[in-house]
Short mmCIF file of C-alpha atoms and ligand atoms in Angstrom, two decimals:
data_model
loop_
_atom_site.label_atom_id
_atom_site.label_comp_id
_atom_site.label_asym_id
_atom_site.label_seq_id
_atom_site.Cartn_x
_atom_site.Cartn_y
_atom_site.Cartn_z
CA MET A 1 8.66 14.90 -20.01
CA ALA A 2 7.02 14.09 -23.30
CA ARG A 3 3.94 12.52 -21.74
CA GLU A 4 1.21 14.65 -20.23
CA THR A 5 2.01 15.17 -16.58
CA VAL A 6 0.46 16.96 -13.68
CA ILE A 7 2.74 17.60 -10.74
CA VAL A 8 1.76 17.83 -7.12
CA LEU A 9 3.86 20.19 -5.03
CA ASP A 10 4.12 18.83 -1.51
CA PHE A 11 3.71 21.39 1.27
CA GLY A 12 3.65 18.75 3.99
CA GLY A 13 0.00 17.67 3.93
CA GLN A 14 -1.26 14.22 4.76
CA TYR A 15 -2.93 13.42 1.47
CA ASN A 16 -0.22 14.22 -1.04
CA GLN A 17 0.06 10.81 -2.60
CA LEU A 18 -3.69 10.49 -2.53
CA ILE A 19 -3.96 13.58 -4.72
CA ALA A 20 -1.48 12.04 -7.15
CA ARG A 21 -3.42 8.83 -7.14
CA ARG A 22 -6.70 10.63 -7.90
CA VAL A 23 -5.07 12.39 -10.84
CA ARG A 24 -3.80 9.02 -12.12
CA GLU A 25 -7.38 7.77 -11.79
CA CYS A 26 -8.25 10.44 -14.38
CA ASN A 27 -5.69 8.64 -16.59
CA VAL A 28 -3.20 11.46 -16.33
CA TYR A 29 0.32 10.75 -15.15
CA CYS A 30 1.15 12.46 -11.88
CA GLU A 31 4.20 12.81 -9.65
CA VAL A 32 4.69 14.38 -6.23
CA HIS A 33 7.62 16.79 -5.77
CA PRO A 34 8.81 18.90 -2.85
CA TYR A 35 7.35 22.40 -2.71
CA ASN A 36 10.79 23.96 -3.23
CA ILE A 37 11.75 22.01 -6.33
CA GLY A 38 12.34 25.33 -8.13
CA LEU A 39 10.98 27.01 -11.22
CA SER A 40 13.66 25.88 -13.62
CA ARG A 41 13.05 22.23 -12.80
CA ILE A 42 9.31 22.77 -13.19
CA ARG A 43 9.88 24.39 -16.58
CA GLU A 44 12.00 21.41 -17.62
CA MET A 45 9.23 19.02 -16.60
CA ASN A 46 6.76 21.11 -18.57
CA PRO A 47 3.67 19.89 -16.70
CA LYS A 48 0.14 20.47 -17.97
CA GLY A 49 -0.96 21.43 -14.46
CA ILE A 50 0.27 21.94 -10.91
CA ILE A 51 -1.50 21.12 -7.67
CA PHE A 52 -0.45 22.60 -4.32
CA THR A 53 -1.18 20.28 -1.40
CA GLY A 54 -2.34 21.07 2.10
CA GLY A 55 0.14 21.43 4.92
CA PRO A 56 0.34 21.95 8.65
CA ASN A 57 1.65 25.52 8.62
CA SER A 58 0.14 28.99 8.58
CA VAL A 59 1.12 31.07 5.59
CA TYR A 60 1.84 34.01 7.88
CA GLY A 61 3.59 31.98 10.61
CA GLU A 62 7.29 31.49 11.15
CA GLY A 63 8.69 28.66 9.10
CA ALA A 64 5.87 28.85 6.57
CA VAL A 65 6.75 26.83 3.51
CA VAL A 66 6.50 29.01 0.47
CA CYS A 67 7.20 28.60 -3.23
CA GLU A 68 8.39 31.28 -5.62
CA LYS A 69 5.66 33.73 -6.54
CA GLU A 70 6.70 33.61 -10.20
CA ILE A 71 5.17 30.14 -10.38
CA PHE A 72 1.83 31.88 -10.99
CA ASP A 73 3.24 33.49 -14.15
CA LEU A 74 4.35 30.28 -15.83
CA GLY A 75 1.06 30.06 -17.68
CA ILE A 76 0.47 26.60 -16.21
CA PRO A 77 -2.91 26.04 -14.49
CA ILE A 78 -2.58 25.69 -10.72
CA LEU A 79 -5.01 24.23 -8.19
CA GLY A 80 -4.31 25.07 -4.56
CA ILE A 81 -5.80 22.75 -1.94
CA CYS A 82 -6.25 23.79 1.73
CA TYR A 83 -2.87 25.27 2.74
CA GLY A 84 -2.14 25.49 -1.00
CA SER A 85 -5.23 27.64 -1.49
CA GLN A 86 -4.25 29.93 1.38
CA LEU A 87 -0.73 30.24 0.00
CA MET A 88 -2.10 31.26 -3.37
CA ALA A 89 -4.32 33.89 -1.73
CA HIS A 90 -1.50 35.14 0.48
CA LEU A 91 1.12 35.45 -2.28
CA LEU A 92 -1.30 37.18 -4.66
CA GLY A 93 -2.54 39.85 -2.27
CA GLY A 94 -5.56 38.26 -0.58
CA LYS A 95 -5.98 38.00 3.18
CA VAL A 96 -5.47 34.82 5.23
CA THR A 97 -6.20 34.76 8.96
CA THR A 98 -7.18 32.39 11.74
CA ALA A 99 -10.79 31.41 11.12
CA PRO A 100 -13.19 32.43 13.90
CA VAL A 101 -14.67 28.94 13.61
CA SER A 102 -12.41 26.14 12.40
CA GLU A 103 -14.13 23.57 10.28
CA TYR A 104 -13.27 19.94 10.56
CA GLY A 105 -15.01 17.06 8.86
CA LYS A 106 -17.89 16.82 6.41
CA THR A 107 -19.19 20.29 5.63
CA GLU A 108 -21.85 21.53 3.27
CA VAL A 109 -20.32 23.78 0.64
CA GLU A 110 -22.46 26.07 -1.51
CA ILE A 111 -21.22 26.47 -5.04
CA ASP A 112 -21.53 30.02 -6.38
CA ASP A 113 -20.15 29.47 -9.86
CA HIS A 114 -20.44 26.28 -11.88
CA ALA A 115 -18.64 27.49 -14.97
CA SER A 116 -15.26 25.84 -14.58
CA LEU A 117 -13.91 23.82 -11.63
CA PHE A 118 -17.40 23.02 -10.41
CA ALA A 119 -19.00 22.11 -13.74
CA GLY A 120 -21.48 19.30 -13.10
CA VAL A 121 -21.24 19.67 -9.30
CA SER A 122 -24.46 20.07 -7.25
CA ASP A 123 -25.37 23.51 -5.87
CA LYS A 124 -24.82 22.24 -2.34
CA THR A 125 -22.24 19.54 -1.94
CA ILE A 126 -20.58 17.77 0.98
CA CYS A 127 -16.84 18.39 1.19
CA TRP A 128 -14.12 17.46 3.69
CA MET A 129 -12.76 20.45 5.57
CA SER A 130 -9.81 20.46 7.91
CA HIS A 131 -8.51 23.93 8.64
CA THR A 132 -7.92 26.52 11.32
CA ASP A 133 -6.89 29.35 8.97
CA TYR A 134 -9.04 30.54 6.12
CA ILE A 135 -9.04 32.99 3.25
CA GLU A 136 -10.85 36.02 4.57
CA LYS A 137 -10.54 37.95 1.34
CA ALA A 138 -9.65 36.68 -2.12
CA PRO A 139 -6.99 38.56 -4.15
CA ALA A 140 -8.37 41.41 -6.28
CA ASP A 141 -8.59 39.63 -9.63
CA PHE A 142 -10.16 36.45 -8.17
CA THR A 143 -13.83 35.46 -8.06
CA VAL A 144 -15.23 33.57 -5.10
CA THR A 145 -16.76 30.38 -6.47
CA ALA A 146 -17.93 28.63 -3.28
CA HIS A 147 -18.57 29.36 0.38
CA THR A 148 -19.75 27.66 3.56
CA GLN A 149 -21.49 29.08 6.60
CA ALA A 150 -18.16 29.61 8.33
CA CYS A 151 -15.90 30.19 5.35
CA PRO A 152 -16.49 33.10 2.98
CA VAL A 153 -13.97 31.80 0.43
CA ALA A 154 -14.32 28.02 0.28
CA ALA A 155 -13.16 28.26 -3.33
CA MET A 156 -11.89 31.00 -5.62
CA GLU A 157 -10.51 31.29 -9.11
CA CYS A 158 -8.90 33.60 -11.60
CA ARG A 159 -9.83 31.89 -14.83
CA GLU A 160 -7.79 34.19 -17.11
CA ARG A 161 -4.61 33.14 -15.29
CA GLY A 162 -5.66 29.51 -14.79
CA LEU A 163 -5.51 29.78 -10.99
CA TYR A 164 -7.95 27.82 -8.82
CA ALA A 165 -8.15 27.23 -5.09
CA VAL A 166 -10.28 25.15 -2.76
CA GLN A 167 -10.21 25.26 1.02
CA PHE A 168 -11.51 21.68 1.30
CA HIS A 169 -9.93 18.41 0.21
CA PRO A 170 -11.37 17.16 -3.10
CA GLU A 171 -9.05 14.13 -3.03
CA VAL A 172 -10.61 12.36 -0.02
CA MET A 173 -13.63 10.13 -0.39
CA HIS A 174 -15.68 12.20 2.04
CA THR A 175 -15.79 14.97 -0.54
CA VAL A 176 -18.64 13.44 -2.45
CA GLU A 177 -18.04 15.19 -5.78
CA GLY A 178 -14.28 15.59 -5.38
CA MET A 179 -13.43 13.42 -8.37
CA THR A 180 -15.66 15.56 -10.62
CA MET A 181 -13.78 18.65 -9.46
CA LEU A 182 -10.36 17.06 -9.98
CA ARG A 183 -11.38 15.75 -13.37
CA ASN A 184 -12.61 19.23 -14.32
CA PHE A 185 -9.21 20.55 -13.34
CA VAL A 186 -6.95 18.05 -15.08
CA ILE A 187 -9.04 17.38 -18.19
CA ASN A 188 -11.01 20.58 -18.86
CA ILE A 189 -8.79 23.23 -17.34
CA CYS A 190 -5.31 21.76 -17.90
CA GLY A 191 -6.42 20.23 -21.20
CA CYS A 192 -5.03 16.76 -20.57
CA ALA A 193 -6.22 14.05 -22.94
CA GLY A 194 -6.49 11.48 -20.16
CA ASP A 195 -4.91 8.66 -22.15
CA TRP A 196 -2.30 7.55 -19.61
CA LYS A 197 -2.57 4.00 -18.30
CA MET A 198 -0.69 1.67 -15.99
CA ASP A 199 1.16 0.23 -18.99
CA SER A 200 2.75 3.64 -19.42
CA PHE A 201 3.93 3.43 -15.80
CA VAL A 202 5.39 0.02 -16.54
CA GLU A 203 7.14 1.22 -19.68
CA THR A 204 8.66 4.34 -18.19
CA THR A 205 9.69 2.59 -15.01
CA ILE A 206 11.46 -0.12 -16.99
CA GLN A 207 13.35 2.55 -18.92
CA ALA A 208 14.23 4.45 -15.73
CA ILE A 209 15.53 1.25 -14.13
CA ARG A 210 17.71 0.53 -17.16
CA ASP A 211 19.17 4.01 -17.03
CA LYS A 212 19.92 3.70 -13.34
CA VAL A 213 21.32 0.18 -13.26
CA GLY A 214 23.46 0.29 -16.40
CA LYS A 215 25.52 -2.88 -16.33
CA GLY A 216 25.26 -3.34 -12.55
CA LYS A 217 24.08 -6.43 -10.69
CA VAL A 218 20.75 -6.36 -8.91
CA LEU A 219 19.49 -8.50 -6.06
CA CYS A 220 15.86 -8.98 -5.07
CA ALA A 221 14.46 -10.75 -2.03
CA LEU A 222 11.38 -12.46 -3.36
CA SER A 223 8.66 -13.62 -0.99
CA GLY A 224 6.05 -14.54 -3.56
CA GLY A 225 3.79 -11.77 -2.20
CA VAL A 226 2.27 -9.25 -4.58
CA ASP A 227 4.67 -6.38 -3.99
CA SER A 228 7.96 -8.23 -4.25
CA SER A 229 6.65 -10.23 -7.23
CA VAL A 230 5.66 -7.11 -9.16
CA ALA A 231 8.97 -5.43 -8.28
CA ALA A 232 10.89 -8.53 -9.40
CA VAL A 233 9.09 -8.79 -12.73
CA LEU A 234 9.63 -5.09 -13.45
CA LEU A 235 13.32 -5.57 -12.78
CA ALA A 236 13.46 -8.78 -14.81
CA LYS A 237 11.90 -7.00 -17.78
CA ALA A 238 14.33 -4.13 -17.38
CA VAL A 239 17.64 -5.88 -16.79
CA GLY A 240 17.05 -9.62 -17.30
CA ARG A 241 20.02 -11.70 -16.23
CA GLN A 242 21.61 -8.87 -14.28
CA LEU A 243 18.90 -9.62 -11.72
CA THR A 244 19.06 -12.42 -9.18
CA CYS A 245 16.00 -13.20 -7.10
CA VAL A 246 16.58 -14.96 -3.83
CA PHE A 247 13.58 -16.81 -2.49
CA VAL A 248 14.06 -18.10 1.04
CA ASP A 249 11.76 -20.99 1.90
CA HIS A 250 11.77 -20.77 5.68
CA GLY A 251 9.44 -23.71 6.06
CA LEU A 252 6.67 -21.40 7.29
CA LEU A 253 4.94 -20.88 3.96
CA ARG A 254 1.44 -21.98 3.07
CA LYS A 255 0.97 -25.41 1.55
CA ASN A 256 2.61 -25.70 -1.91
CA GLU A 257 3.58 -22.02 -1.85
CA GLY A 258 7.30 -22.59 -2.36
CA ASP A 259 6.64 -24.63 -5.48
CA GLU A 260 4.13 -22.09 -6.78
CA VAL A 261 6.66 -19.28 -6.46
CA GLU A 262 9.31 -21.41 -8.14
CA ALA A 263 6.94 -22.32 -10.98
CA VAL A 264 6.54 -18.61 -11.81
CA PHE A 265 10.03 -17.29 -11.15
CA GLY A 266 12.21 -20.38 -11.52
CA PRO A 267 13.94 -21.71 -14.64
CA ASP A 268 10.71 -23.14 -16.10
CA GLY A 269 8.80 -19.89 -15.60
CA PRO A 270 8.28 -17.14 -18.17
CA TYR A 271 10.92 -14.71 -16.90
CA ASP A 272 14.54 -14.46 -17.87
CA LEU A 273 16.23 -14.02 -14.50
CA ASN A 274 18.51 -15.83 -12.11
CA PHE A 275 16.44 -17.51 -9.44
CA ILE A 276 17.80 -19.01 -6.25
CA ARG A 277 15.52 -20.95 -3.95
CA VAL A 278 17.07 -21.57 -0.58
CA ASN A 279 15.44 -24.43 1.27
CA ALA A 280 16.23 -23.33 4.78
CA GLN A 281 13.39 -25.06 6.64
CA GLU A 282 15.55 -27.11 8.99
CA ARG A 283 17.64 -24.11 9.88
CA PHE A 284 14.58 -22.08 10.88
CA TYR A 285 12.98 -24.94 12.82
CA GLN A 286 16.20 -25.42 14.78
CA LYS A 287 16.40 -21.76 15.70
CA LEU A 288 12.74 -21.74 16.72
CA ALA A 289 12.90 -24.90 18.81
CA GLY A 290 11.55 -24.26 22.32
CA VAL A 291 10.68 -20.60 21.60
CA THR A 292 7.12 -19.61 22.48
CA GLU A 293 7.11 -15.82 22.85
CA PRO A 294 5.63 -14.20 19.69
CA GLU A 295 7.97 -11.24 19.44
CA GLN A 296 10.98 -13.45 19.98
CA LYS A 297 9.77 -15.75 17.19
CA ARG A 298 9.41 -12.77 14.88
CA LYS A 299 12.91 -11.57 15.71
CA ILE A 300 14.44 -14.99 15.17
CA ILE A 301 12.68 -15.46 11.84
CA GLY A 302 13.60 -11.95 10.69
CA GLU A 303 17.20 -12.26 11.74
CA GLU A 304 17.67 -15.73 10.25
CA PHE A 305 16.09 -14.51 7.05
CA ILE A 306 18.66 -11.79 6.78
CA ARG A 307 21.52 -14.21 7.52
CA VAL A 308 20.41 -16.59 4.76
CA PHE A 309 19.95 -13.69 2.41
CA GLU A 310 23.38 -12.26 3.20
CA GLU A 311 25.04 -15.59 2.60
CA GLU A 312 23.46 -15.80 -0.82
CA ALA A 313 24.37 -12.19 -1.60
CA LYS A 314 27.99 -12.96 -0.73
CA LYS A 315 28.02 -15.97 -3.03
CA ILE A 316 26.81 -13.82 -5.90
CA GLY A 317 29.30 -11.08 -5.03
CA ALA A 318 29.63 -7.43 -6.09
CA VAL A 319 25.94 -6.63 -6.09
CA ASP A 320 25.29 -2.96 -6.76
CA PHE A 321 21.57 -2.65 -6.20
CA LEU A 322 19.00 -4.11 -3.84
CA VAL A 323 15.36 -4.13 -4.93
CA GLN A 324 12.65 -3.56 -2.38
CA GLY A 325 8.94 -3.90 -3.02
CA THR A 326 8.07 -0.97 -0.74
CA ILE A 327 4.69 0.49 -1.64
CA TYR A 328 3.16 3.77 -0.57
CA PRO A 329 1.28 2.60 2.56
CA ASP A 330 4.59 1.13 3.86
CA VAL A 331 6.12 4.55 3.43
CA ILE A 332 3.37 6.19 5.50
CA GLU A 333 3.40 3.54 8.20
CA SER A 334 7.14 3.63 8.68
CA GLY A 335 6.95 7.42 8.82
CA LEU A 336 4.65 7.43 11.83
CA GLY A 337 7.48 6.69 14.19
CA LYS A 338 5.98 7.41 17.58
CA SER A 339 3.15 4.93 17.90
CA ALA A 340 3.41 1.99 20.26
CA VAL A 341 4.83 -1.21 18.85
CA ILE A 342 1.99 -3.74 18.85
CA LYS A 343 3.87 -6.19 16.69
CA SER A 344 7.24 -5.63 15.12
CA HIS A 345 6.41 -6.44 11.52
CA HIS A 346 9.16 -8.17 9.72
CA ASN A 347 8.56 -7.66 6.08
CA VAL A 348 10.96 -9.33 3.71
CA GLY A 349 10.74 -6.14 1.70
CA GLY A 350 12.24 -4.25 4.64
CA LEU A 351 15.65 -5.80 4.31
CA PRO A 352 19.04 -4.90 5.63
CA ASP A 353 21.27 -2.04 6.23
CA HIS A 354 23.48 -5.02 6.91
CA VAL A 355 24.63 -5.85 3.41
CA ASP A 356 26.54 -3.25 1.47
CA PHE A 357 24.69 -2.07 -1.58
CA LYS A 358 25.38 0.99 -3.61
CA GLU A 359 21.73 1.83 -3.84
CA ILE A 360 18.23 0.60 -3.16
CA ILE A 361 15.65 0.51 -5.94
CA GLU A 362 12.02 0.87 -4.90
CA PRO A 363 10.04 1.00 -8.13
CA LEU A 364 6.61 0.82 -6.44
CA ARG A 365 7.19 3.46 -3.84
CA MET A 366 4.53 5.80 -5.11
CA LEU A 367 1.81 3.23 -5.77
CA PHE A 368 -1.09 2.05 -3.66
CA LYS A 369 -1.84 -1.66 -3.39
CA ASP A 370 -4.53 -1.72 -6.04
CA GLU A 371 -2.25 0.22 -8.40
CA VAL A 372 0.49 -2.34 -7.76
CA ARG A 373 -2.01 -5.04 -8.70
CA LYS A 374 -2.87 -3.20 -11.92
CA ALA A 375 0.83 -2.96 -12.74
CA GLY A 376 1.15 -6.69 -11.98
CA LEU A 377 -1.61 -7.52 -14.46
CA GLU A 378 0.01 -5.26 -17.07
CA LEU A 379 3.23 -7.21 -16.56
CA GLY A 380 1.40 -10.48 -17.21
CA ILE A 381 1.81 -11.89 -13.69
CA PRO A 382 -0.76 -14.64 -13.08
CA GLU A 383 -3.95 -13.43 -11.41
CA TYR A 384 -3.69 -15.81 -8.50
CA LEU A 385 -0.40 -14.14 -7.55
CA VAL A 386 -1.61 -10.62 -8.22
CA PHE A 387 -4.76 -10.95 -6.11
CA ARG A 388 -3.26 -12.89 -3.24
CA GLN A 389 -4.24 -11.95 0.23
CA PRO A 390 -1.42 -10.54 2.34
CA PHE A 391 0.79 -13.04 4.09
CA PRO A 392 3.05 -11.96 6.94
CA GLY A 393 6.83 -12.20 6.59
CA PRO A 394 7.17 -14.61 9.57
CA GLY A 395 4.51 -16.74 7.90
CA LEU A 396 2.97 -19.64 9.75
CA GLY A 397 5.44 -19.01 12.55
CA ILE A 398 2.93 -16.51 13.97
CA ARG A 399 -0.09 -18.67 13.15
CA ILE A 400 1.13 -21.47 15.39
CA ILE A 401 0.61 -20.43 18.97
CA GLY A 402 3.52 -21.48 21.12
CA GLU A 403 6.44 -23.54 19.91
CA VAL A 404 6.85 -24.11 16.17
CA THR A 405 7.60 -27.66 15.03
CA ALA A 406 7.61 -29.27 11.60
CA GLU A 407 4.60 -31.35 12.65
CA LYS A 408 2.59 -28.29 13.67
CA VAL A 409 3.51 -26.58 10.42
CA ARG A 410 2.14 -29.58 8.54
CA ILE A 411 -1.13 -29.41 10.51
CA VAL A 412 -1.73 -25.71 9.97
CA GLN A 413 -0.73 -25.92 6.29
CA ASP A 414 -3.23 -28.71 5.64
CA ALA A 415 -6.04 -27.07 7.60
CA ASP A 416 -5.44 -23.71 5.93
CA TYR A 417 -5.41 -25.34 2.49
CA ILE A 418 -8.82 -26.92 3.10
CA TYR A 419 -10.21 -23.64 4.42
CA ARG A 420 -9.01 -21.67 1.42
CA GLU A 421 -10.23 -24.35 -0.98
CA GLU A 422 -13.75 -24.36 0.47
CA ILE A 423 -13.94 -20.57 0.58
CA ALA A 424 -13.00 -20.53 -3.11
CA ASN A 425 -15.46 -23.35 -3.95
CA ALA A 426 -18.26 -21.46 -2.25
CA GLY A 427 -17.22 -18.21 -3.98
CA VAL A 428 -17.35 -16.24 -0.74
CA ASP A 429 -13.83 -14.79 -0.91
CA LYS A 430 -14.96 -11.46 -2.40
CA GLY A 431 -14.73 -8.73 0.19
CA LEU A 432 -12.61 -10.76 2.58
CA GLY A 433 -9.43 -8.94 3.51
CA GLN A 434 -7.69 -11.97 4.94
CA TYR A 435 -8.69 -15.48 5.93
CA PHE A 436 -6.59 -18.31 7.26
CA ALA A 437 -6.33 -21.14 9.73
CA ALA A 438 -4.18 -20.93 12.84
CA LEU A 439 -3.14 -23.66 15.22
CA THR A 440 -4.04 -23.01 18.82
CA ASN A 441 -1.88 -24.43 21.54
CA MET A 442 -4.89 -26.09 23.07
CA ARG A 443 -5.49 -29.81 23.03
CA SER A 444 -8.82 -31.18 24.03
CA VAL A 445 -10.64 -34.46 24.34
CA GLY A 446 -12.61 -35.74 21.41
CA VAL A 447 -14.09 -38.97 20.23
CA MET A 448 -13.51 -40.51 16.83
CA GLY A 449 -14.65 -43.99 15.85
CA ASP A 450 -15.43 -44.86 19.47
CA GLU A 451 -11.89 -43.92 20.49
CA ARG A 452 -10.85 -41.12 22.76
CA THR A 453 -8.66 -38.52 21.09
CA TYR A 454 -6.59 -35.78 22.66
CA ASP A 455 -5.71 -33.46 19.80
CA TYR A 456 -5.26 -29.84 18.76
CA ALA A 457 -7.93 -27.24 18.07
CA VAL A 458 -7.59 -25.30 14.83
CA ALA A 459 -8.94 -21.75 14.76
CA LEU A 460 -10.37 -20.23 11.59
CA ARG A 461 -10.17 -16.50 11.04
CA ALA A 462 -11.68 -14.28 8.36
CA VAL A 463 -11.79 -10.50 8.40
CA CYS A 464 -13.09 -7.70 6.24
CA THR A 465 -10.76 -4.75 6.16
CA SER A 466 -9.47 -2.20 3.73
CA ASP A 467 -6.55 -0.81 5.68
CA PHE A 468 -5.59 -3.74 7.98
CA MET A 469 -5.38 -1.29 10.87
CA THR A 470 -8.94 -2.10 11.88
CA ALA A 471 -10.93 -5.13 10.79
CA ASP A 472 -14.38 -6.64 11.22
CA CYS A 473 -14.87 -10.30 11.74
CA ALA A 474 -16.39 -11.70 8.52
CA GLN A 475 -19.63 -13.63 8.57
CA ILE A 476 -18.73 -16.74 6.62
CA PRO A 477 -21.92 -18.69 5.82
CA TRP A 478 -22.52 -21.42 8.34
CA ASP A 479 -22.73 -24.25 5.78
CA VAL A 480 -19.27 -23.32 4.49
CA LEU A 481 -17.80 -23.23 7.99
CA SER A 482 -19.32 -26.52 8.95
CA LYS A 483 -18.03 -28.19 5.77
CA VAL A 484 -14.55 -26.83 6.46
CA ALA A 485 -14.69 -28.06 10.07
CA ASN A 486 -15.80 -31.48 8.92
CA ARG A 487 -13.08 -31.81 6.36
CA ILE A 488 -10.37 -30.57 8.70
CA VAL A 489 -11.12 -33.06 11.49
CA ASN A 490 -11.47 -35.86 8.99
CA GLU A 491 -8.49 -35.09 6.79
CA VAL A 492 -5.91 -33.46 9.04
CA LYS A 493 -4.30 -35.83 11.48
CA GLY A 494 -3.82 -34.36 14.94
CA VAL A 495 -6.91 -32.08 14.93
CA ASN A 496 -10.19 -32.93 16.63
CA ARG A 497 -11.81 -29.52 17.05
CA VAL A 498 -12.34 -26.40 14.88
CA LEU A 499 -13.13 -22.96 16.31
CA TYR A 500 -14.20 -19.78 14.55
CA ASP A 501 -12.78 -16.47 15.76
CA CYS A 502 -15.54 -13.84 16.02
CA THR A 503 -13.49 -10.92 17.33
CA SER A 504 -12.79 -7.74 15.43
CA LYS A 505 -9.63 -5.65 15.46
CA PRO A 506 -9.41 -3.93 17.89
CA PRO A 507 -9.53 -5.40 20.48
CA ALA A 508 -8.01 -8.49 18.80
CA THR A 509 -5.47 -8.30 16.00
CA ILE A 510 -5.77 -10.05 12.65
CA GLU A 511 -3.02 -12.60 13.22
CA PHE A 512 -3.03 -14.64 16.41
CA GLU A 513 0.43 -13.62 17.53
P1 XMP B 601 -2.20 -7.63 12.79
O1 XMP B 601 -2.06 -9.05 13.22
O2 XMP B 601 -1.14 -6.73 13.35
O3 XMP B 601 -1.97 -7.67 11.23
O4 XMP B 601 -3.58 -7.12 12.99
C1 XMP B 601 -2.16 -6.61 10.32
C2 XMP B 601 -1.62 -7.04 8.97
O5 XMP B 601 -0.20 -7.20 9.06
C3 XMP B 601 0.18 -8.53 8.77
N1 XMP B 601 1.24 -8.89 9.73
C4 XMP B 601 2.53 -8.94 9.41
N2 XMP B 601 3.16 -8.72 8.24
N3 XMP B 601 5.20 -9.20 9.28
C5 XMP B 601 4.50 -8.88 8.17
O6 XMP B 601 5.09 -8.72 7.10
C6 XMP B 601 4.64 -9.42 10.50
O7 XMP B 601 5.32 -9.73 11.48
C7 XMP B 601 3.23 -9.29 10.56
N4 XMP B 601 2.33 -9.43 11.56
C8 XMP B 601 1.11 -9.17 11.03
C9 XMP B 601 -1.07 -9.37 8.94
O8 XMP B 601 -1.01 -10.55 8.15
C10 XMP B 601 -2.14 -8.40 8.50
O9 XMP B 601 -2.24 -8.36 7.09
#
């Protein structure tokens, strides 16, 4: 590795990628590797610093995950976090035991030494603790640099050897001055220049893709969403015409969306790639005819999507690689495994086992959404694509309650278009996680021009959320809502009533189905 790199050794903690992300926020390149990657590989990588993550084990318990002790003699600065700090203490002759009082949550930490890791940090600072074991006694050549009421060694260091340890988690937001500590480590202690940027990620990833793909053929399922678009452009830049993007228009996209995606990725767009748009609307509408149950709709849309995709893959023939736009939160969510299925998310990124590919390429696997957006901007993808709100794989199919028909799709597309237009005109889209119109299955009596109407009610939804697992109903200004309602009933045939959804998630969900 010629560029400055810090590596994170993963001991099974929850925040491993978050640590890497925080280091990247210091403009230092960072990768996560398994704890047992081995000294020779670490030497080859020649990192400027190493960070040990937390983990669920006890250093003295059976099945403790341990690295080679010689790692401390490499002359590379090491920061141990939580389990990582205990491991450092344990391997170097300190004492780790079960803490008489476990600390969990925001805890006041008193800094005893500001000379190095804690330079610029307040004397008393709130940190996030989450531990049942603790370091009772630091190894002989270490100095204790912080403590709490319950924890005699909240931090320790041996500056001569470049070894640092903190019991708390500097990487989480609840540790108020955590970024200062991490910056002290990577910039001051490891001596990184901090000149890495997302464009370096783009460059190196393009090179890595070229090395991997060689002369092979690559296929990408493009939805027009941020993740698959960024993945596609990375691939296009790396291997050009060896890439084919298949964009399936299932007739459940937002108004004009198919054409917008084609304008960017199609033959008149800026990228040199093979682009196939499959207009499969009729096919999807036929399969969905008469189906009202949300999960069944999802399954039909997902399944049909795969069928269309497979047919196209067969036509192209001998495809070696499949590109997926998986990003880091997808990796965590799919890893959870045991939670109840509320909705079976069909993501066009999560494509088949069904088609035979030699390998799957997931260039965005280690990035968070906002990092993907940064990479997208670096790649020159238009801002309106990069900053799009999320759109579910089954599209309007789950925003039309009950049976899906072409007519209902037209209604919800037009209503949604007006809603989005007025939100943009009023400039109130900042801070909104997602906002859209849905078509309820309710018809009600109205009166228009002295005539009785019996038409559909459109529901408007807007939520503020950062993780999409929970969401608050957004307070859209009344004048904006009333303008939207007015325009929808006047301009969208078949609608005579507009409702605003004021529920949060939970107990509701963001989408209607
Ligand atoms: P819910 O409705 O579960 O939505 O609160 C949370 C987030 O997930 C999106 N969503 C989906 N995305 N396939 C997807 O790819 C789906 O079936 C699906 N259902 C919901 C939703 O738009 C929101 O961002």
